Structure formats: structure tokens, C-alpha cells
Amino acid sequence: MAEFRELTMGDEELYCNYMEEWLDNDEQIVPTVTNIAKYDNFEDLVHKLEDNKSHDQKVDNTTLFLIGEEIIGAANIRHNLNDALKKHGGHIGYGVRKKYRQQGYGTKILKKSLDYLSRIGVQEALITCDDDNEASATVILNNGGEEIESYEHEDGTVTRRFMIEIA
């Protein structure tokens, strides 16, 4: 049975295998906060992710991983939104390891993330995805997302935006 939880120091080998798969597939690591390249080492990653719950330079956030025998995926859950996150990013950024895609894990991770937001008092969540990411749009719709106005960036790329009632 997979758990949705924070990383611990005991997860280093699982995390290294997870990160290796993202890098081997030459994919952008999602959520980006889980990318080891942003940190000095695994211990620094674990401590900084833990610190983000109470004070981050952008917004308070929590990063949880769906972990069974391996790390399946992760979500960065923002407790509130700034102006930038209202346009692109929203309350939850999530990603699923390539070999676990198309198996319902994205839907499960988003549902568990919405449950977390509900527990901390958020009643409505903004979730976004790139315009060409149909898989993510399907995950959002499967969790009750209602599409609202998209956001067009200066470079012409489009972010689809969805609202989900969670209270």
C-alpha cells in the first residue's frame, strides 16, 4: 500500500532511483521543488522541503511523495497563492514517474493533495497545466476540475486553469 508522505532521511535510495528515471528520460522534473539539482545534497533537500511548510520566500507549501516499494510521484501543495501562482502553478504541482503514468496515480496524487488542502482549511483549489498536457487536464477533470479562463504568457504559451471545490 502506497503512502502519501514527506521524505525522510531513510528514503535516499528510493529518491535517487526516482530522480535517475526523470533524468534518464530527459524530462523536466515535476514538481520542480523535488529536483536534487536545487540542493547541496539529499539531506539538504529533506530539510529545505520541511522548512517550506512554515516559511518560504514565495508561499508556504508542503511537498509529499506517493511511496510504495518505489517513489511513484510527488506533489508540491501551496497553502496560499501569490499573483504569479494565480496565473501559472496554482495550489498543486504534481508529477508521476514515467513508468507509473496512465495507471491512475496522477488522479490519486491530486486527490490526496486536495484532501491535504481541505485539512488546512482551503475550500477551493486552483490547478493549472500546460495547454498541450492532455493527461494532466484529464487528471484535473477526474478530480472535479471546472475549466476557467486560460492564461496566455508573453511568449504565447498558454496555461489552462481549473477550479476545484474541496470543502
Short mmCIF file of C-alpha atoms in Angstrom, two decimals:
data_model
loop_
_atom_site.label_atom_id
_atom_site.label_comp_id
_atom_site.label_asym_id
_atom_site.label_seq_id
_atom_site.Cartn_x
_atom_site.Cartn_y
_atom_site.Cartn_z
CA MET A 1 0.00 0.00 0.00
CA ALA A 2 1.48 3.33 -1.06
CA GLU A 3 1.79 6.15 1.48
CA PHE A 4 1.47 9.87 0.71
CA ARG A 5 4.07 11.48 2.93
CA GLU A 6 7.12 13.67 3.30
CA LEU A 7 10.58 12.35 2.51
CA THR A 8 12.74 11.16 5.37
CA MET A 9 16.48 10.57 5.55
CA GLY A 10 15.75 6.85 5.13
CA ASP A 11 14.33 7.47 1.63
CA GLU A 12 17.62 8.43 -0.01
CA GLU A 13 17.98 5.29 -2.16
CA LEU A 14 14.33 5.43 -3.26
CA TYR A 15 14.73 9.11 -4.09
CA CYS A 16 17.94 8.55 -6.08
CA ASN A 17 16.23 5.87 -8.19
CA TYR A 18 13.23 8.18 -8.70
CA MET A 19 15.41 11.10 -9.77
CA GLU A 20 17.52 8.88 -12.04
CA GLU A 21 14.42 7.89 -14.02
CA TRP A 22 13.42 11.53 -14.56
CA LEU A 23 16.94 12.37 -15.74
CA ASP A 24 17.31 9.24 -17.92
CA ASN A 25 14.11 10.21 -19.74
CA ASP A 26 15.39 13.79 -20.21
CA GLU A 27 12.18 15.20 -18.73
CA GLN A 28 11.54 18.34 -16.74
CA ILE A 29 11.26 17.23 -13.11
CA VAL A 30 7.79 17.93 -11.74
CA PRO A 31 7.27 19.34 -9.24
CA THR A 32 10.46 21.33 -9.74
CA VAL A 33 10.98 21.72 -5.99
CA THR A 34 11.85 17.99 -5.89
CA ASN A 35 14.84 18.39 -8.25
CA ILE A 36 18.04 17.47 -6.38
CA ALA A 37 19.99 19.96 -8.52
CA LYS A 38 18.45 22.76 -6.43
CA TYR A 39 20.10 21.46 -3.24
CA ASP A 40 23.55 20.70 -1.87
CA ASN A 41 22.71 17.04 -1.21
CA PHE A 42 19.83 14.75 -0.17
CA GLU A 43 19.95 15.87 3.46
CA ASP A 44 19.66 19.50 2.33
CA LEU A 45 16.66 18.58 0.13
CA VAL A 46 14.85 16.87 3.02
CA HIS A 47 15.48 19.76 5.41
CA LYS A 48 14.56 22.51 2.93
CA LEU A 49 11.35 20.77 1.88
CA GLU A 50 10.47 20.51 5.56
CA ASP A 51 11.29 24.20 6.10
CA ASN A 52 8.98 25.27 3.25
CA LYS A 53 5.96 24.34 5.35
CA SER A 54 6.46 27.31 7.63
CA HIS A 55 8.40 29.91 5.70
CA ASP A 56 9.23 30.07 2.03
CA GLN A 57 10.23 33.14 0.10
CA LYS A 58 7.17 32.70 -2.14
CA VAL A 59 4.38 30.90 -0.27
CA ASP A 60 4.06 28.30 2.48
CA ASN A 61 3.98 24.85 0.90
CA THR A 62 4.27 21.17 1.64
CA THR A 63 5.82 18.54 -0.63
CA LEU A 64 4.51 14.98 -0.32
CA PHE A 65 5.56 11.85 -2.17
CA LEU A 66 3.47 8.80 -3.06
CA ILE A 67 5.74 5.99 -1.90
CA GLY A 68 5.24 2.25 -2.16
CA GLU A 69 8.14 -0.04 -2.98
CA GLU A 70 9.40 2.93 -5.02
CA ILE A 71 8.59 6.62 -5.21
CA ILE A 72 5.69 6.82 -7.66
CA GLY A 73 5.25 10.58 -7.81
CA ALA A 74 5.12 13.78 -5.82
CA ALA A 75 3.06 16.90 -5.23
CA ASN A 76 4.02 20.37 -4.09
CA ILE A 77 0.98 21.76 -2.26
CA ARG A 78 0.84 25.54 -1.83
CA HIS A 79 -1.12 26.68 1.20
CA ASN A 80 -1.99 30.00 -0.43
CA LEU A 81 -1.37 31.74 -3.75
CA ASN A 82 0.59 34.79 -4.82
CA ASP A 83 -0.13 36.66 -8.08
CA ALA A 84 2.26 34.50 -10.12
CA LEU A 85 0.74 31.22 -8.88
CA LYS A 86 -2.75 32.50 -9.73
CA LYS A 87 -1.64 32.62 -13.37
CA HIS A 88 0.54 29.50 -13.55
CA GLY A 89 1.14 26.86 -10.91
CA GLY A 90 -1.94 27.10 -8.73
CA HIS A 91 -2.29 25.31 -5.41
CA ILE A 92 -0.80 21.98 -6.51
CA GLY A 93 2.01 20.98 -8.82
CA TYR A 94 2.34 17.22 -9.25
CA GLY A 95 4.28 14.71 -11.28
CA VAL A 96 4.28 10.96 -11.79
CA ARG A 97 7.33 8.85 -12.56
CA LYS A 98 7.21 7.78 -16.23
CA LYS A 99 6.77 4.04 -15.65
CA TYR A 100 3.72 4.71 -13.43
CA ARG A 101 1.86 7.01 -15.82
CA GLN A 102 -1.52 6.08 -17.29
CA GLN A 103 -2.25 3.91 -14.23
CA GLY A 104 -4.38 6.34 -12.19
CA TYR A 105 -1.57 7.59 -9.95
CA GLY A 106 -1.87 11.21 -11.10
CA THR A 107 -5.54 11.19 -10.15
CA LYS A 108 -4.67 9.62 -6.79
CA ILE A 109 -1.89 12.13 -6.04
CA LEU A 110 -4.11 15.08 -6.91
CA LYS A 111 -6.98 13.69 -4.78
CA LYS A 112 -4.70 13.19 -1.78
CA SER A 113 -3.31 16.72 -2.31
CA LEU A 114 -6.84 18.15 -2.34
CA ASP A 115 -7.58 16.25 0.88
CA TYR A 116 -4.49 17.86 2.42
CA LEU A 117 -5.65 21.34 1.37
CA SER A 118 -9.07 20.64 2.87
CA ARG A 119 -7.46 19.69 6.20
CA ILE A 120 -5.63 23.03 6.35
CA GLY A 121 -8.79 24.99 5.56
CA VAL A 122 -8.56 25.68 1.82
CA GLN A 123 -12.05 25.46 0.32
CA GLU A 124 -11.32 25.94 -3.36
CA ALA A 125 -8.19 24.98 -5.27
CA LEU A 126 -6.75 26.43 -8.45
CA ILE A 127 -4.95 23.77 -10.51
CA THR A 128 -3.13 24.53 -13.77
CA CYS A 129 -1.48 22.64 -16.60
CA ASP A 130 0.21 23.46 -19.87
CA ASP A 131 -2.17 23.75 -22.81
CA ASP A 132 -0.67 20.69 -24.53
CA ASN A 133 -0.75 18.44 -21.44
CA GLU A 134 -3.94 16.46 -22.04
CA ALA A 135 -3.01 13.81 -19.47
CA SER A 136 -2.82 16.40 -16.70
CA ALA A 137 -6.05 18.07 -17.84
CA THR A 138 -7.76 14.67 -17.62
CA VAL A 139 -6.42 14.14 -14.09
CA ILE A 140 -7.75 17.55 -13.05
CA LEU A 141 -11.15 16.90 -14.64
CA ASN A 142 -11.28 13.47 -12.94
CA ASN A 143 -10.94 15.30 -9.61
CA GLY A 144 -13.86 17.65 -10.30
CA GLY A 145 -11.98 20.46 -12.03
CA GLU A 146 -14.00 23.07 -13.86
CA GLU A 147 -12.04 24.92 -16.50
CA ILE A 148 -11.90 28.69 -16.14
CA GLU A 149 -10.16 31.36 -18.21
CA SER A 150 -6.74 30.31 -19.52
CA TYR A 151 -3.67 32.47 -19.07
CA GLU A 152 -1.54 33.42 -22.07
CA HIS A 153 2.11 34.11 -21.29
CA GLU A 154 4.16 36.80 -23.03
CA ASP A 155 5.86 34.12 -25.17
CA GLY A 156 2.47 32.92 -26.45
CA THR A 157 2.31 29.70 -24.44
CA VAL A 158 -0.98 29.02 -22.70
CA THR A 159 -1.70 27.73 -19.21
CA ARG A 160 -5.07 26.06 -18.70
CA ARG A 161 -6.64 26.87 -15.33
CA PHE A 162 -9.20 24.86 -13.37
CA MET A 163 -11.05 25.39 -10.08
CA ILE A 164 -11.96 22.51 -7.77
CA GLU A 165 -14.37 22.91 -4.84
CA ILE A 166 -12.94 20.90 -1.94
CA ALA A 167 -14.87 21.95 1.16
#
